[in-house]
Coordinates of C-alpha atoms in Angstrom, one line a residue:
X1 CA -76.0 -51.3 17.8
X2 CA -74.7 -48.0 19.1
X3 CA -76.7 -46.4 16.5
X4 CA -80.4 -47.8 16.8
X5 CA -80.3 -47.5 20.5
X6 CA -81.6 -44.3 20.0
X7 CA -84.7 -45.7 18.3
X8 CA -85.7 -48.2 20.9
X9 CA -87.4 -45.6 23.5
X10 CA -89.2 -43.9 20.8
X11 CA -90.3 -47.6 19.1
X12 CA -91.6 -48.2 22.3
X13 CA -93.6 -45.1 22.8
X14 CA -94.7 -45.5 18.9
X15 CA -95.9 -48.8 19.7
X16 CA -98.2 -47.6 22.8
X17 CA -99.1 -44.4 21.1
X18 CA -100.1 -46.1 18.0
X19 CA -101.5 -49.3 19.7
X20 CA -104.0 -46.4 21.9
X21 CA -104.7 -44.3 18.6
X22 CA -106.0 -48.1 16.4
X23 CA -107.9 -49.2 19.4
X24 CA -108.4 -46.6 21.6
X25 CA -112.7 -47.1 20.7
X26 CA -112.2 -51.0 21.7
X27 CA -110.5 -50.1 25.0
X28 CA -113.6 -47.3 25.4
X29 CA -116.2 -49.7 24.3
X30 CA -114.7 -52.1 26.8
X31 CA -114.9 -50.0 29.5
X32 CA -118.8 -48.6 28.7
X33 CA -119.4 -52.5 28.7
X34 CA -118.3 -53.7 31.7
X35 CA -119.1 -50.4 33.7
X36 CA -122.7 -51.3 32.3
X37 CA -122.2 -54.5 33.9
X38 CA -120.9 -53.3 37.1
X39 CA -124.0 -50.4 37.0
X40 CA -126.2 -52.9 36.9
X41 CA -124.9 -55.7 38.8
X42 CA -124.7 -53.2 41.3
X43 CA -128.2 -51.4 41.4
X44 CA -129.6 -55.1 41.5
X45 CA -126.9 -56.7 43.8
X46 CA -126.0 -59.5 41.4
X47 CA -122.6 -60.5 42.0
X48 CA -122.4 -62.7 39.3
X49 CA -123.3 -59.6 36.5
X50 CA -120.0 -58.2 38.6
X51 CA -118.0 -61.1 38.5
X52 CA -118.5 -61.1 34.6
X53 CA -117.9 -57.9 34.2
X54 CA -114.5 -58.2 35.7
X55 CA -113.8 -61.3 34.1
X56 CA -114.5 -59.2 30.3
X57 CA -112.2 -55.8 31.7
X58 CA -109.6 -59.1 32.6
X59 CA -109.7 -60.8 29.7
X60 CA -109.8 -57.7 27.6
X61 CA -107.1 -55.5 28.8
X62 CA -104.8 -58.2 30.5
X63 CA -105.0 -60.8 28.2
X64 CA -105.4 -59.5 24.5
X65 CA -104.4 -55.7 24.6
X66 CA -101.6 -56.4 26.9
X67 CA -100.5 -59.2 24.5
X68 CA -100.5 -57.6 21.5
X69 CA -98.4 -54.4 23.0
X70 CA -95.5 -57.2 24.6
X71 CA -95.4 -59.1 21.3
X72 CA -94.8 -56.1 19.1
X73 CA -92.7 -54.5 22.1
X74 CA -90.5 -57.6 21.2
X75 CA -90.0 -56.7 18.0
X76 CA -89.1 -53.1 18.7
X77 CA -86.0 -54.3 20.7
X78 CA -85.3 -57.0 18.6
X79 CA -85.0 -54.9 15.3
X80 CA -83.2 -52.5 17.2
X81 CA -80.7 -55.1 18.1
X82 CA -80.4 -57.0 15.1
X83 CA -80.5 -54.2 12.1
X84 CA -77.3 -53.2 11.0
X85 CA -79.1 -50.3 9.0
X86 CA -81.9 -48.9 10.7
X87 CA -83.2 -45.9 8.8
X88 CA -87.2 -46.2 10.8
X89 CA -89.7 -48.3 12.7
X90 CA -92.7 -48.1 10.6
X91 CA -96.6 -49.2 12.2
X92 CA -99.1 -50.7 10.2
X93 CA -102.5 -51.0 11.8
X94 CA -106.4 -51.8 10.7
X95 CA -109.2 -53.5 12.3
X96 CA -107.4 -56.6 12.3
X97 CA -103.5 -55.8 12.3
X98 CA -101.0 -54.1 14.2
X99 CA -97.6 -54.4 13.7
X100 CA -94.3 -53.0 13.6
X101 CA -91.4 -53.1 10.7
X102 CA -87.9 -51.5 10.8
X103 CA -86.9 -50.1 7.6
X104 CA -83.3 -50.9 6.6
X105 CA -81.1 -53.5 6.5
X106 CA -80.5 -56.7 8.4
X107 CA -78.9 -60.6 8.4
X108 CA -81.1 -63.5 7.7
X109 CA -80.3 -64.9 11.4
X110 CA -81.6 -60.6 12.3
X111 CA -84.8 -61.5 10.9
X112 CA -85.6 -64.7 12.2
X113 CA -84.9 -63.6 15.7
X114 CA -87.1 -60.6 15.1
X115 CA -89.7 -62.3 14.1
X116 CA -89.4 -65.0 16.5
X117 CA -89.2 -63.0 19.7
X118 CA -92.5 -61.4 19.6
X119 CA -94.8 -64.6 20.1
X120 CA -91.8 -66.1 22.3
X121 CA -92.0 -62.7 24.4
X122 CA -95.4 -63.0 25.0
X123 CA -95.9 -66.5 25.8
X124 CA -93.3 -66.0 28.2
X125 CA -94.9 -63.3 30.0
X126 CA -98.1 -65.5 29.8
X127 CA -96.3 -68.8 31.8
X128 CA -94.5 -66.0 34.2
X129 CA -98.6 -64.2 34.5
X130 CA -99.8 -68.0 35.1
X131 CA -97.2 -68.7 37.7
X132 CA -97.5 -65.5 39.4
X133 CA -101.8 -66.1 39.2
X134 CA -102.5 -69.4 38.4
X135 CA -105.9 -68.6 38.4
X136 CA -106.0 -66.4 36.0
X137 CA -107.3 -68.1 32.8
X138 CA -104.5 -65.7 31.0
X139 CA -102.1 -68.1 29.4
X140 CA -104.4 -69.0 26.4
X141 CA -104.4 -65.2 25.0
X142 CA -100.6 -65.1 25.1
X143 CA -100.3 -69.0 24.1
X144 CA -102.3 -67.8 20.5
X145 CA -99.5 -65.5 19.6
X146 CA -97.3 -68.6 18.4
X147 CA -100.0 -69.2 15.6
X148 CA -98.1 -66.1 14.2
X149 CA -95.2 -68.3 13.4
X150 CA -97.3 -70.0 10.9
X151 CA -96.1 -69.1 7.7
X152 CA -99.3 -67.4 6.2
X153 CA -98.9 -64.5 8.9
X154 CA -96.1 -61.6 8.7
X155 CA -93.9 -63.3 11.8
X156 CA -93.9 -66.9 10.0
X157 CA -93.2 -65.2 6.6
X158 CA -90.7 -63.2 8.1
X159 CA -89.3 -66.6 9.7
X160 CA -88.9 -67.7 6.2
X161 CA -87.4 -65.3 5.1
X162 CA -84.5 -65.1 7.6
X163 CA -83.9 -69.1 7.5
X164 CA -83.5 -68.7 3.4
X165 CA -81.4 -65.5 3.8
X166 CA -79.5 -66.7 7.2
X167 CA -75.9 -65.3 6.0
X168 CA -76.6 -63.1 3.8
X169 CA -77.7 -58.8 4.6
X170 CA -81.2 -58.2 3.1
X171 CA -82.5 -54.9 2.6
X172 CA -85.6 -54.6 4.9
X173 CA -89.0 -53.1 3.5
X174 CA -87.6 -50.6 1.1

């Protein structure tokens, strides 16, 4: 434990950094969108045209991108508490996936709380969002992240994998 402490700061950072570096153009297109919005909602004094495009920036940055970043944030911590080996943290990103993977080894019951804490971590932070602004419309982005317990994505797989394993130390990724 004493050991990968020293990897959860820089996980984090690497999950931030990466997260900016595979969608840095969807956070810019985001923003040329709804300031196009604004632009216009402003020059014609449409308040709707402004509501919406506050409602997209919302939605965008708050719900999904902020999502994404506390479920794999999740992870970072929990495979920096659970590995008894940690050798890396590893990203994989594309148009469709980011995610994070320590390299090493770990127990079955290590693996199954990894891969359970990222959706639990962000639907968390989704009911504490809703409570804090019920009016929000939030709580749906963060409530999608338990579909990745299903077992055809990596955190179901991964759940799997820990419950058939649960004793037993399992070399990670190598």
């Amino acid at each position: 434990l004493l050991m990968n402490s020293s990897y959860l700061l820089r996980g984090v950072f690497q999950v931030i950094s990466g997260f900016l570096r595979a969608y840095g153009w969807l956070f810019c297109a985001g923003i040329l969108i709804s300031g196009g919005v604004f632009v216009v909602g402003f020059l014609y004094q449409d308040r709707f045209l402004f509501t919406l495009g506050c409602a997209f920036m919302k939605h965008l940055f708050c719900g999904i991108a902020l999502g994404c970043l506390i479920h794999e944030m999740a992870h970072v911590v929990f495979i920096c508490l659970t590995m008894n080996e940690l050798i890396r943290i590893e990203l994989e990103f594309n148009l469709f996936r980011f995610s994070v993977r320590g390299i090493g080894s770990s127990t079955g019951r290590g693996i199954f709380a990894t891969a359970l804490s990222g959706p639990i971590a962000a639907v968390a932070f989704g009911v504490i969002l809703s409570i804090v602004f019920p009016n929000s419309g939030l709580l749906g982005w963060y409530a999608l992240h338990l579909l990745f317990l299903l077992p055809f994505f990596g955190d179901g797989r991964a759940l799997v994998i820990g419950v058939r394993n649960w004793g037993s130390q399992v070399r990670v990724n190598r």
